[in-house]
Coordinates of C-alpha atoms in Angstrom, one line a residue:
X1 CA -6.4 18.8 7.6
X2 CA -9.1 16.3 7.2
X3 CA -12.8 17.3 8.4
X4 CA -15.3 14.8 9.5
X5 CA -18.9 15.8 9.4
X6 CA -22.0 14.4 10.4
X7 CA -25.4 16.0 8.6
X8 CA -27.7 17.8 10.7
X9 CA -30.9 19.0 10.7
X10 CA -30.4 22.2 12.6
X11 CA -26.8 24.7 12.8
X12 CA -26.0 27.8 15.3
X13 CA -23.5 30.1 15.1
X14 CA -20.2 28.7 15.7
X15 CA -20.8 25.8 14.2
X16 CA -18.3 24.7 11.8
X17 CA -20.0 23.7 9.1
X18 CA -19.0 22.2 5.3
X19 CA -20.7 23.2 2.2
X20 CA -20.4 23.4 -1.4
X21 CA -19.8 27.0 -2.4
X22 CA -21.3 28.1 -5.8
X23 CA -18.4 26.5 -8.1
X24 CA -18.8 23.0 -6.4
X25 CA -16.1 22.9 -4.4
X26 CA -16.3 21.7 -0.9
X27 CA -15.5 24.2 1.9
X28 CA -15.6 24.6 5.6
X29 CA -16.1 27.4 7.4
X30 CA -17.5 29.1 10.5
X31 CA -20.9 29.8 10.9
X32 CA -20.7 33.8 12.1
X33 CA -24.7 34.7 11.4
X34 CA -27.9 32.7 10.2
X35 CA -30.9 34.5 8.7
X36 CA -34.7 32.3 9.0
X37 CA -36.0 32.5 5.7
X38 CA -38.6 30.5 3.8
X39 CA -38.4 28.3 2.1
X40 CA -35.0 27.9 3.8
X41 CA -32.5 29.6 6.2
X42 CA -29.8 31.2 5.0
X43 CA -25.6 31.2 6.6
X44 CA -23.4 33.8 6.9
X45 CA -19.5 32.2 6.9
X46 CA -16.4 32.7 7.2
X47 CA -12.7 31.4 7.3
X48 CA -11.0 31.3 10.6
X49 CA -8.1 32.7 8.7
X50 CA -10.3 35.5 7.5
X51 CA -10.9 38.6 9.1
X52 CA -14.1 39.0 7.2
X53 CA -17.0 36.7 6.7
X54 CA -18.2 35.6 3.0
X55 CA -19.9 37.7 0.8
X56 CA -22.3 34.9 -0.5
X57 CA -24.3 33.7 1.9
X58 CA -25.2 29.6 2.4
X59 CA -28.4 28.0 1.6
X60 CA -29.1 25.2 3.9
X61 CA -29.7 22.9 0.9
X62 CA -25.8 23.3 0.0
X63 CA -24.2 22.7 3.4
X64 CA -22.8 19.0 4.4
X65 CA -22.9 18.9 7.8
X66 CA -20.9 20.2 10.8
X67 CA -17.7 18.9 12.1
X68 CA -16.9 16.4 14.9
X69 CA -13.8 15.7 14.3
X70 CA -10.3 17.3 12.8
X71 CA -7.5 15.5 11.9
X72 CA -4.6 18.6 11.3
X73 CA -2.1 18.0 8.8
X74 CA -3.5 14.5 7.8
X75 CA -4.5 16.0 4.6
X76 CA -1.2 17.1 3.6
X77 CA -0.4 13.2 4.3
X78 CA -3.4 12.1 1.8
X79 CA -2.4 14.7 -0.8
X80 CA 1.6 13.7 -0.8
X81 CA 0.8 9.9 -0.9
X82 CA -1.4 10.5 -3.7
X83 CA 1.8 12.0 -5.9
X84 CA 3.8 9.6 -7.3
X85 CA 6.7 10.2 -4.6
X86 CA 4.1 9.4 -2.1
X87 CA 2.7 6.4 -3.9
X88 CA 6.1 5.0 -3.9
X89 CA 7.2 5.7 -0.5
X90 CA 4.2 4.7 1.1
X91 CA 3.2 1.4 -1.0
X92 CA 6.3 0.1 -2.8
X93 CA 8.6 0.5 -0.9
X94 CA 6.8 -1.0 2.6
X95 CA 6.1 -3.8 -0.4
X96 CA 9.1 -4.3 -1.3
X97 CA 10.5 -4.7 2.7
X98 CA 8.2 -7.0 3.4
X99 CA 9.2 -9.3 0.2
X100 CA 13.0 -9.4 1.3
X101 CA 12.0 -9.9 5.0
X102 CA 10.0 -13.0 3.9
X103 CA 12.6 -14.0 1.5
X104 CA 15.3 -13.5 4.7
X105 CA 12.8 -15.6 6.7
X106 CA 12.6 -18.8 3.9
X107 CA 16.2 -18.6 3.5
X108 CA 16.6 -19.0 7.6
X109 CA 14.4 -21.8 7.7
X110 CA 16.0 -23.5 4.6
X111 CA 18.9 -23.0 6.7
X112 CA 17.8 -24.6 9.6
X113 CA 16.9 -27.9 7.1
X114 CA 20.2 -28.0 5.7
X115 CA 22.3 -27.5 9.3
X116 CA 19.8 -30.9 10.6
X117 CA 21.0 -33.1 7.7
X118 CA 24.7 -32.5 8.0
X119 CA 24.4 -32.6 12.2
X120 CA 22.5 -35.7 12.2

């Protein structure tokens, strides 16, 4: 699915939150525990999937923001039109209908002309 997040400045257990985990990559997770710490607190995560939490706990500094909004399955949707099957089915071929429907439409309307002269 596709996550939307919105920063914020404070997050409590339950959140779900998205970060970037030590290789870079984007995840989101629950927020199961939170530890104060100075210079910054520190987040205990885990997958809902996951019947344990993270080893590696979450510096504030690396997390995104929590979510507001889920779109399931729309990501699958992003990732095939991406592919060239998707590319196609989703842009050519939507391109190509509507270039034979306007060519369909000319040809009715040069139709129309052409039925005028001979009936008049």
């Amino acid at each position: 699915g596709i996550v939307f997040i919105r920063p914020g400045l404070t997050y409590d257990v339950g959140d779900i939150i998205s970060f970037k985990n030590p290789s870079g990559m984007t995840v989101t997770h629950r927020l199961v525990a939170k530890q104060v710490g100075i210079p910054e607190n520190n987040y205990q995560v885990a997958g809902d999937a996951n019947p344990q939490p993270d080893s590696v706990l979450v510096p504030h500094s690396e997390i995104l923001g929590k979510s507001v909004f889920y779109l399931p399955y729309f990501g699958r949707l992003a990732g095939f039109i991406q592919s060239p099957t998707g590319f196609i089915g989703f842009l050519i071929v939507p391109a190509l209908l509507f270039i034979v429907w306007q060519i369909y439409e000319i040809f009715q309307e040069y139709r129309k002309i052409i039925e005028k002269r001979f009936t008049a």
